[in-house]
Short mmCIF file of C-alpha atoms in Angstrom, two decimals:
data_model
loop_
_atom_site.label_atom_id
_atom_site.label_comp_id
_atom_site.label_asym_id
_atom_site.label_seq_id
_atom_site.Cartn_x
_atom_site.Cartn_y
_atom_site.Cartn_z
CA UNK A 31 85.14 125.24 221.30
CA UNK A 32 86.41 122.37 223.48
CA UNK A 33 83.51 119.82 221.99
CA UNK A 34 84.55 121.37 218.26
CA UNK A 35 88.34 120.83 218.94
CA UNK A 36 87.46 117.02 220.08
CA UNK A 37 85.54 116.77 217.07
CA UNK A 38 88.16 118.05 214.83
CA UNK A 39 90.68 115.71 216.76
CA UNK A 40 88.74 112.71 216.26
CA UNK A 41 88.45 113.57 212.42
CA UNK A 42 92.11 114.20 211.80
CA UNK A 43 93.04 110.76 213.35
CA UNK A 44 90.16 109.03 211.62
CA UNK A 45 91.31 110.17 208.36
CA UNK A 46 94.96 109.42 208.70
CA UNK A 47 94.05 105.91 210.50
CA UNK A 48 91.88 105.34 207.13
CA UNK A 49 94.77 106.03 204.71
CA UNK A 50 96.84 103.42 206.77
CA UNK A 51 94.35 100.56 206.39
CA UNK A 52 93.60 101.37 202.57
CA UNK A 53 96.56 102.45 200.81
CA UNK A 54 98.79 99.61 199.07
CA UNK A 55 102.33 99.88 200.16
CA UNK A 56 103.76 98.55 196.82
CA UNK A 57 102.24 101.56 194.84
CA UNK A 58 101.84 104.35 196.94
CA UNK A 59 103.67 107.39 196.07
CA UNK A 60 105.54 110.23 198.87
CA UNK A 61 102.25 111.46 199.66
CA UNK A 62 100.61 108.46 200.42
CA UNK A 63 103.46 107.15 202.02
CA UNK A 64 103.56 110.08 204.42
CA UNK A 65 99.88 109.47 205.12
CA UNK A 66 100.06 105.97 205.77
CA UNK A 67 103.17 106.36 208.17
CA UNK A 68 100.89 109.05 210.24
CA UNK A 69 98.23 106.78 210.01
CA UNK A 70 100.08 104.12 211.44
CA UNK A 71 101.68 106.27 214.00
CA UNK A 72 98.13 107.58 214.97
CA UNK A 73 96.73 104.27 215.41
CA UNK A 74 99.81 103.43 217.74
CA UNK A 75 99.28 106.19 219.84
CA UNK A 76 95.64 107.07 219.92
CA UNK A 77 93.81 103.72 219.34
CA UNK A 78 95.99 100.81 220.27
CA UNK A 79 95.60 98.96 223.78
CA UNK A 80 97.94 100.76 225.12
CA UNK A 81 96.82 104.43 224.47
CA UNK A 82 99.75 106.93 224.85
CA UNK A 83 97.83 110.37 225.86
CA UNK A 84 100.55 112.92 225.17
CA UNK A 85 102.03 110.99 222.21
CA UNK A 86 98.60 111.29 220.80
CA UNK A 87 98.08 114.72 221.53
CA UNK A 88 101.41 115.54 220.12
CA UNK A 89 100.35 113.69 216.75
CA UNK A 90 97.12 115.86 216.58
CA UNK A 91 99.06 118.98 216.26
CA UNK A 92 102.60 118.18 214.88
CA UNK A 93 102.12 115.33 212.72
CA UNK A 94 102.07 115.68 208.99
CA UNK A 95 100.50 116.06 206.59
CA UNK A 96 97.39 116.01 208.56
CA UNK A 97 97.27 117.57 211.82
CA UNK A 98 94.97 120.62 213.80
CA UNK A 99 95.99 124.12 213.34
CA UNK A 100 95.07 127.29 215.63
CA UNK A 101 96.05 130.40 216.59
CA UNK A 102 94.43 134.41 216.79
CA UNK A 103 92.22 135.83 214.49
CA UNK A 104 92.16 139.56 213.73
CA UNK A 105 91.68 141.25 216.95
CA UNK A 106 88.18 141.16 218.05
CA UNK A 107 87.75 137.95 216.66
CA UNK A 108 88.96 135.54 219.40
CA UNK A 109 91.13 132.37 218.97
CA UNK A 110 90.40 129.71 216.35
CA UNK A 111 91.13 126.23 215.72
CA UNK A 112 90.59 123.53 212.83
CA UNK A 113 92.31 121.04 210.52
CA UNK A 114 95.36 121.56 208.16
CA UNK A 115 96.69 119.64 205.42
CA UNK A 116 100.73 120.65 205.05
CA UNK A 117 103.11 118.61 202.90
CA UNK A 118 106.45 119.26 201.49
CA UNK A 119 107.43 117.75 197.95
CA UNK A 120 110.64 117.79 195.90
CA UNK A 121 109.23 118.94 192.37
CA UNK A 122 112.59 118.16 191.22
CA UNK A 123 116.47 118.28 191.64
CA UNK A 124 116.15 122.03 192.05
CA UNK A 125 112.71 123.14 192.88
CA UNK A 126 110.91 121.93 196.20
CA UNK A 127 107.38 122.95 197.09
CA UNK A 128 105.07 122.85 200.07
CA UNK A 129 101.29 123.23 199.99
CA UNK A 130 98.83 124.11 203.26
CA UNK A 131 95.50 123.76 203.22
CA UNK A 132 93.56 124.99 206.22
CA UNK A 133 90.52 125.76 207.81
CA UNK A 134 89.63 127.45 210.92
CA UNK A 135 86.45 128.74 213.21
CA UNK A 136 87.02 131.13 216.00
CA UNK A 137 85.02 131.41 219.30
CA UNK A 138 83.11 134.18 217.72
CA UNK A 139 82.15 132.17 214.94
CA UNK A 140 84.26 133.96 212.77
CA UNK A 141 86.14 131.37 210.06
CA UNK A 142 88.63 131.44 207.25
CA UNK A 143 89.65 128.71 204.35
CA UNK A 144 92.95 129.07 202.94
CA UNK A 145 95.34 127.27 200.15
CA UNK A 146 99.12 128.52 200.01
CA UNK A 147 101.40 126.97 197.39
CA UNK A 148 105.04 127.81 197.78
CA UNK A 149 107.76 126.73 195.67
CA UNK A 150 111.56 127.48 196.05
CA UNK A 151 114.83 126.59 194.07
CA UNK A 152 116.97 125.63 196.98
CA UNK A 153 120.06 124.55 194.82
CA UNK A 154 120.33 121.30 196.61
CA UNK A 155 119.92 122.88 199.74
CA UNK A 156 117.07 122.07 202.53
CA UNK A 157 114.02 124.04 202.23
CA UNK A 158 114.02 127.11 204.85
CA UNK A 159 110.66 126.44 206.73
CA UNK A 160 109.13 129.89 206.34
CA UNK A 161 105.70 129.07 205.35
CA UNK A 162 104.44 130.48 208.58
CA UNK A 163 104.42 134.22 209.05
CA UNK A 164 106.19 135.16 212.29
CA UNK A 165 104.40 137.46 214.82
CA UNK A 166 105.62 141.04 213.43
CA UNK A 167 106.78 143.66 215.85
CA UNK A 168 108.62 141.18 217.88
CA UNK A 169 112.29 140.10 218.19
CA UNK A 170 112.49 136.85 216.15
CA UNK A 171 114.93 134.56 214.54
CA UNK A 172 115.78 135.93 211.00
CA UNK A 173 115.83 133.43 208.12
CA UNK A 174 117.61 135.14 204.95
CA UNK A 175 116.58 133.45 201.92
CA UNK A 176 118.58 134.16 198.49
CA UNK A 177 117.07 131.72 196.21
CA UNK A 178 113.72 132.54 193.66
CA UNK A 179 110.31 131.62 195.20
CA UNK A 180 106.82 131.66 193.96
CA UNK A 181 103.75 131.49 196.16
CA UNK A 182 100.31 131.13 195.15
CA UNK A 183 97.26 131.60 197.69
CA UNK A 184 93.44 131.66 197.93
CA UNK A 185 91.56 132.51 201.13
CA UNK A 186 88.21 133.18 202.21
CA UNK A 187 87.56 134.97 205.67
CA UNK A 188 84.82 136.28 207.56
CA UNK A 189 85.13 138.26 210.49
CA UNK A 190 82.22 139.25 212.85
CA UNK A 191 83.54 141.94 214.78
CA UNK A 192 85.93 144.82 213.66
CA UNK A 193 86.43 148.40 215.30
CA UNK A 194 85.86 151.68 213.33
CA UNK A 195 86.57 155.18 215.08
CA UNK A 196 86.72 157.18 211.98
CA UNK A 197 89.41 158.59 209.75
CA UNK A 198 92.35 160.43 210.54
CA UNK A 199 94.31 161.18 213.82
CA UNK A 200 91.80 163.33 216.03
CA UNK A 201 89.06 160.57 216.28
CA UNK A 202 87.72 160.06 219.79
CA UNK A 203 87.01 156.85 221.76
CA UNK A 204 83.12 157.41 221.88
CA UNK A 205 82.97 157.42 218.10
CA UNK A 206 83.43 153.62 218.05
CA UNK A 207 81.22 151.57 216.12
CA UNK A 208 81.50 147.89 214.94
CA UNK A 209 81.13 146.00 211.54
CA UNK A 210 81.81 142.80 210.08
CA UNK A 211 83.57 141.89 206.98
CA UNK A 212 84.30 139.12 204.32
CA UNK A 213 87.11 138.86 202.12
CA UNK A 214 88.11 136.52 199.38
CA UNK A 215 91.64 137.07 197.96
CA UNK A 216 93.00 134.87 195.09
CA UNK A 217 96.60 135.65 193.87
CA UNK A 218 100.40 135.08 193.45
CA UNK A 219 103.81 136.64 193.90
CA UNK A 220 107.31 135.84 193.01
CA UNK A 221 110.44 136.84 194.59
CA UNK A 222 113.55 136.85 192.40
CA UNK A 223 117.10 137.51 193.95
CA UNK A 224 119.72 138.96 192.02
CA UNK A 225 122.56 136.61 192.73
CA UNK A 226 124.25 136.80 196.31
CA UNK A 227 123.81 140.81 196.31
CA UNK A 228 121.05 140.45 199.07
CA UNK A 229 118.64 142.36 196.49
CA UNK A 230 115.77 140.55 195.47
CA UNK A 231 112.78 141.89 192.90
CA UNK A 232 109.20 141.15 193.95
CA UNK A 233 105.91 141.29 191.94
CA UNK A 234 102.56 140.08 192.84
CA UNK A 235 99.23 139.86 191.00
CA UNK A 236 96.04 139.29 193.07
CA UNK A 237 92.63 139.86 193.06
CA UNK A 238 90.32 140.89 196.59
CA UNK A 239 86.70 141.24 196.97
CA UNK A 240 85.29 142.73 200.29
CA UNK A 241 81.79 142.57 201.67
CA UNK A 242 80.79 144.59 204.67
CA UNK A 243 77.74 144.01 207.35
CA UNK A 244 76.54 145.66 210.15
CA UNK A 245 77.06 144.38 214.17
CA UNK A 246 74.17 143.91 216.08
CA UNK A 247 73.96 142.83 219.82
CA UNK A 248 76.79 144.70 221.25
CA UNK A 249 77.24 147.79 223.64
CA UNK A 250 78.48 149.89 220.68
CA UNK A 251 76.36 150.69 217.76
CA UNK A 252 76.43 149.22 214.46
CA UNK A 253 78.83 150.91 211.72
CA UNK A 254 75.68 152.00 209.64
CA UNK A 255 74.04 153.83 212.66
CA UNK A 256 76.60 156.35 213.27
CA UNK A 257 78.46 156.80 209.81
CA UNK A 258 77.74 157.52 206.26
CA UNK A 259 79.74 157.01 202.90
CA UNK A 260 81.19 160.48 203.59
CA UNK A 261 82.62 159.73 207.08
CA UNK A 262 83.25 156.11 206.23
CA UNK A 263 84.47 155.86 202.68
CA UNK A 264 83.08 153.01 200.75
CA UNK A 265 80.30 152.28 203.27
CA UNK A 266 77.43 152.69 201.11
CA UNK A 267 78.60 150.43 198.44
CA UNK A 268 78.84 147.62 201.15
CA UNK A 269 82.23 146.59 200.16
CA UNK A 270 84.09 146.25 196.72
CA UNK A 271 86.76 144.61 194.64
CA UNK A 272 90.21 145.26 193.36
CA UNK A 273 92.48 143.99 190.98
CA UNK A 274 95.77 144.72 192.63
CA UNK A 275 99.28 144.31 191.17
CA UNK A 276 102.30 144.98 193.44
CA UNK A 277 106.10 145.63 192.36
CA UNK A 278 108.88 146.12 194.88
CA UNK A 279 112.44 145.51 195.97
CA UNK A 280 114.04 143.94 198.85
CA UNK A 281 117.17 143.97 200.34
CA UNK A 282 118.37 141.74 203.18
CA UNK A 283 121.90 141.25 204.41
CA UNK A 284 123.52 139.68 207.46
CA UNK A 285 126.52 141.52 208.49
CA UNK A 286 128.33 138.64 210.29
CA UNK A 287 125.27 137.57 212.17
CA UNK A 288 125.99 141.04 214.25
CA UNK A 289 123.62 143.13 212.49
CA UNK A 290 120.65 141.96 210.03
CA UNK A 291 119.28 144.32 207.44
CA UNK A 292 115.94 143.68 206.19
CA UNK A 293 114.64 146.86 203.81
CA UNK A 294 111.89 146.80 201.34
CA UNK A 295 109.86 149.32 199.07
CA UNK A 296 106.70 147.97 197.68
CA UNK A 297 104.11 149.85 195.33
CA UNK A 298 100.54 148.53 195.41
CA UNK A 299 98.01 149.34 192.90
CA UNK A 300 94.48 149.10 193.80
CA UNK A 301 92.64 149.26 190.42
CA UNK A 302 88.88 149.22 191.57
CA UNK A 303 85.83 150.97 190.28
CA UNK A 304 86.26 154.65 188.58
CA UNK A 305 86.03 155.96 191.83
CA UNK A 306 87.84 154.15 194.29
CA UNK A 307 91.08 153.45 192.65
CA UNK A 308 94.43 154.48 194.44
CA UNK A 309 98.34 153.41 194.49
CA UNK A 310 99.97 152.87 198.04
CA UNK A 311 103.71 152.95 198.80
CA UNK A 312 105.05 150.88 201.59
CA UNK A 313 108.68 151.68 203.00
CA UNK A 314 109.91 149.44 205.83
CA UNK A 315 113.42 149.68 207.32
CA UNK A 316 114.21 146.80 209.77
CA UNK A 317 117.30 146.24 211.73
CA UNK A 318 117.99 143.00 214.00
CA UNK A 319 120.56 142.99 216.36
CA UNK A 320 121.04 139.36 217.56
CA UNK A 321 122.00 138.76 221.18
CA UNK A 322 124.33 136.01 222.34
CA UNK A 323 123.43 132.39 222.78
CA UNK A 324 125.26 130.25 225.09
CA UNK A 325 124.90 126.21 224.89
CA UNK A 326 126.13 123.63 227.35
CA UNK A 327 129.92 123.03 226.61
CA UNK A 328 130.42 119.55 225.43
CA UNK A 329 131.62 116.75 228.00
CA UNK A 330 135.44 116.66 227.81
CA UNK A 331 136.96 113.25 226.83
CA UNK A 332 138.01 111.31 229.62
CA UNK A 333 141.95 111.75 230.22
CA UNK A 334 144.12 108.51 230.23
CA UNK A 335 144.31 107.55 233.96
CA UNK A 336 142.07 109.98 235.68
CA UNK A 337 138.56 111.54 235.83
CA UNK A 338 136.98 113.75 233.09
CA UNK A 339 136.53 117.04 233.96
CA UNK A 340 132.93 118.26 234.70
CA UNK A 341 131.22 119.67 231.75
CA UNK A 342 130.78 123.68 232.19
CA UNK A 343 127.27 124.39 232.98
CA UNK A 344 125.84 127.39 230.96
CA UNK A 345 122.21 128.82 230.47
CA UNK A 346 120.81 128.56 226.80
CA UNK A 347 119.83 131.99 226.04
CA UNK A 348 118.57 133.50 222.95
CA UNK A 349 117.07 136.85 221.94
CA UNK A 350 117.53 140.13 219.67
CA UNK A 351 116.84 143.85 219.38
CA UNK A 352 114.95 145.04 216.36
CA UNK A 353 114.87 148.42 215.46
CA UNK A 354 112.17 149.32 212.60
CA UNK A 355 110.98 152.54 210.45
CA UNK A 356 107.88 152.29 208.40
CA UNK A 357 106.32 154.60 206.34
CA UNK A 358 102.99 154.09 204.22
CA UNK A 359 101.93 157.08 201.79
CA UNK A 360 98.68 156.71 199.57
CA UNK A 361 98.34 158.35 196.04
CA UNK A 362 94.87 159.30 195.15
CA UNK A 363 93.51 160.47 191.75
CA UNK A 364 91.24 163.64 192.19
CA UNK A 365 87.93 162.74 193.04
CA UNK A 366 88.58 159.24 194.10
CA UNK A 367 88.19 157.74 197.61
CA UNK A 368 90.11 155.08 199.82
CA UNK A 369 87.52 152.58 201.21
CA UNK A 370 87.85 152.53 204.69
CA UNK A 371 88.29 148.76 205.10
CA UNK A 372 91.52 148.96 203.08
CA UNK A 373 93.29 151.92 205.01
CA UNK A 374 95.94 150.89 207.41
CA UNK A 375 95.57 151.48 211.37
CA UNK A 376 97.47 152.16 214.37
CA UNK A 377 96.62 151.13 217.74
CA UNK A 378 96.64 147.85 219.61
CA UNK A 379 97.02 145.41 216.74
CA UNK A 380 95.90 145.97 212.89
CA UNK A 381 93.74 143.53 211.07
CA UNK A 382 96.64 141.42 210.21
CA UNK A 383 97.55 141.07 213.81
CA UNK A 384 100.50 143.13 214.07
CA UNK A 385 100.80 145.43 216.99
CA UNK A 386 101.57 149.14 216.55
CA UNK A 387 101.05 151.47 219.52
CA UNK A 388 99.52 148.60 221.61
CA UNK A 389 98.64 150.54 224.45
CA UNK A 390 95.74 152.14 222.25
CA UNK A 391 92.63 149.90 221.57
CA UNK A 392 92.48 147.96 218.54
CA UNK A 393 92.37 149.68 215.03
CA UNK A 394 91.85 152.77 217.03
CA UNK A 395 93.81 155.66 214.17
CA UNK A 396 92.69 154.97 210.58
CA UNK A 397 94.07 156.82 207.61
CA UNK A 398 95.81 156.41 204.19
CA UNK A 399 98.97 157.38 205.27
CA UNK A 400 101.15 156.26 208.19
CA UNK A 401 104.62 156.56 210.17
CA UNK A 402 105.78 154.39 212.68
CA UNK A 403 109.00 153.94 214.50
CA UNK A 404 109.69 150.93 216.63
CA UNK A 405 112.09 149.12 219.20
CA UNK A 406 111.86 145.95 220.98
CA UNK A 407 114.13 143.52 222.68
CA UNK A 408 113.23 139.87 223.45
CA UNK A 409 115.06 137.61 225.46
CA UNK A 410 114.85 134.08 226.84
CA UNK A 411 114.50 133.63 230.77
CA UNK A 412 114.15 130.10 230.78
CA UNK A 413 113.46 127.00 228.55
CA UNK A 414 110.88 128.35 226.04
CA UNK A 415 109.63 131.22 228.22
CA UNK A 416 111.28 134.75 227.16
CA UNK A 417 110.38 138.08 228.05
CA UNK A 418 110.19 141.15 225.84
CA UNK A 419 109.98 145.06 225.85
CA UNK A 420 108.71 147.14 223.21
CA UNK A 421 108.34 151.04 222.29
CA UNK A 422 106.65 152.45 219.43
CA UNK A 423 105.88 155.96 218.23
CA UNK A 424 103.67 156.88 214.95
CA UNK A 425 101.29 158.73 213.73
CA UNK A 426 98.18 158.64 210.97
CA UNK A 427 97.23 161.30 208.59
CA UNK A 428 94.66 161.70 205.93
CA UNK A 429 97.16 163.74 203.58
CA UNK A 430 100.45 162.74 202.91
CA UNK A 431 101.74 166.36 203.87
CA UNK A 432 100.61 166.09 207.21
CA UNK A 433 102.81 163.26 207.94
CA UNK A 434 105.93 164.68 210.43
CA UNK A 435 107.59 164.39 213.74
CA UNK A 436 105.03 166.72 215.47
CA UNK A 437 102.31 165.07 217.56
CA UNK A 438 103.43 161.74 217.33
CA UNK A 439 101.87 159.39 219.67
CA UNK A 440 103.83 156.87 222.11
CA UNK A 441 103.41 153.67 223.57
CA UNK A 442 105.29 151.05 225.85
CA UNK A 443 104.76 147.24 226.64
CA UNK A 444 105.92 144.87 228.30
CA UNK A 445 105.33 140.89 228.66
CA UNK A 446 106.33 137.29 228.33
CA UNK A 447 106.94 135.20 225.22
CA UNK A 448 106.75 131.47 224.49
CA UNK A 449 108.93 130.22 221.99
CA UNK A 450 108.80 127.52 219.40
CA UNK A 451 111.29 126.81 216.60
CA UNK A 452 113.31 129.94 217.77
CA UNK A 453 110.11 132.46 217.27
CA UNK A 454 108.14 133.93 220.08
CA UNK A 455 104.94 132.33 219.15
CA UNK A 456 102.79 133.21 222.25
CA UNK A 457 102.37 136.73 223.73
CA UNK A 458 101.16 137.97 226.64
CA UNK A 459 101.68 141.71 226.74
CA UNK A 460 100.71 144.80 228.97
CA UNK A 461 101.01 148.22 227.24
CA UNK A 462 100.94 151.56 228.38
CA UNK A 463 101.87 155.21 227.75
CA UNK A 464 99.21 156.41 225.69
CA UNK A 465 96.49 158.94 226.49
CA UNK A 466 93.71 156.24 226.61
CA UNK A 467 94.73 154.03 229.64
CA UNK A 468 96.35 150.52 229.22
CA UNK A 469 95.61 147.42 227.02
CA UNK A 470 96.30 143.80 227.81
CA UNK A 471 97.13 141.83 224.63
CA UNK A 472 97.32 137.78 224.34
CA UNK A 473 98.16 136.27 220.83
CA UNK A 474 99.04 132.98 219.39
CA UNK A 475 100.72 132.83 216.13
CA UNK A 476 99.17 130.06 213.92
CA UNK A 477 102.75 128.87 213.16
CA UNK A 478 102.84 127.26 216.60
CA UNK A 479 100.68 124.22 215.69
CA UNK A 480 100.34 124.60 211.81
CA UNK A 481 98.85 127.29 210.01
CA UNK A 482 99.99 128.83 206.29
CA UNK A 483 101.30 132.31 205.74
CA UNK A 484 98.32 134.45 204.76
CA UNK A 485 98.05 137.57 202.13
CA UNK A 486 97.31 140.80 203.91
CA UNK A 487 94.00 141.75 204.59
CA UNK A 488 94.43 145.43 203.49
#
């Protein structure tokens, strides 16, 4: 991986530097202008006689529109890095857009390539930089957006190591099997607010194609050695495709910055073959309680004939308390199945990297229906370093009627975070409290050094 990173760094730097030499300034557009300035900056910091190592490194990961990106792949597939093109552009006086094109390869040879285009009617306001999906399940700065928004995406991802323990809440650790998966997702969505009410309508159309494969060379067996199409629905077909319309309603409201509400209800329709079509209802109720943020007071002006009083020294602090309730229910026509690879999971982190019952192994419990309650607090300690505590409880169920408050599983986690742009982007957590030992989780959000938002993988 270090050799790959060096090669990618050189590629980004040389590409930007080439633009600086080849684009005539008299006829350049805004994108050409951005590339030219970036190339000139790269040349000054990385290739001039007085090379500036740290400035060059900063250019490689933060310059626009070309830079390096990186972050955590879904659990089991390591960390990845690669080049990204990210560009913001005014379409007209009312609409602004951002385009992200990125490619990453991970330490276990998984990879992804994605394109994301976002347009938002900003009403002469600056674009809120929310192209990057924050790490869910952590306290984080909330950006409320009350403008029409259009997103288009295309992504291909190949994952070499995913875990499967069976379906339902009663599976066992020895039932672990491994598999690989490739997914291609193309589509778009629209978020349309209803004035300043905080209510917005959501709609999405997408096509998703999944391809499964076995996993050899590990201590645990490959999935086809332990499971069949009965115990792993959809396995015999080796994957499948879905046309997926989704529609929903969202509500977000900042109550005087003391209590921020984020509610959503979304119905997903998975239209596949005659035997694997189904619908899924997702309900999510999130509440964020921001904590204080103190800044150094301004230096008082010097009074006439005397010394200025020293500025009051305070510590900058930031953080919040998050409370969340989530319910996922699936509706399956008689005789149909829900393929296991599009079922939600609890335990460790799911395929989207979201932590739920963190003390259990990743993907530990899988079923068509899910219920989760979560509370966490994240607070700055010093500079970008923060600490967090997370507690959650929940369960999965094969049938909707089996969801309830009996036999809930519990998990606790504590750890450190590193903030960037107000978000906890790097996390190192130690989790305990379940019945299957402890779990240490380290994740890097791709938004730390780039990375566009991505569609859900289930």
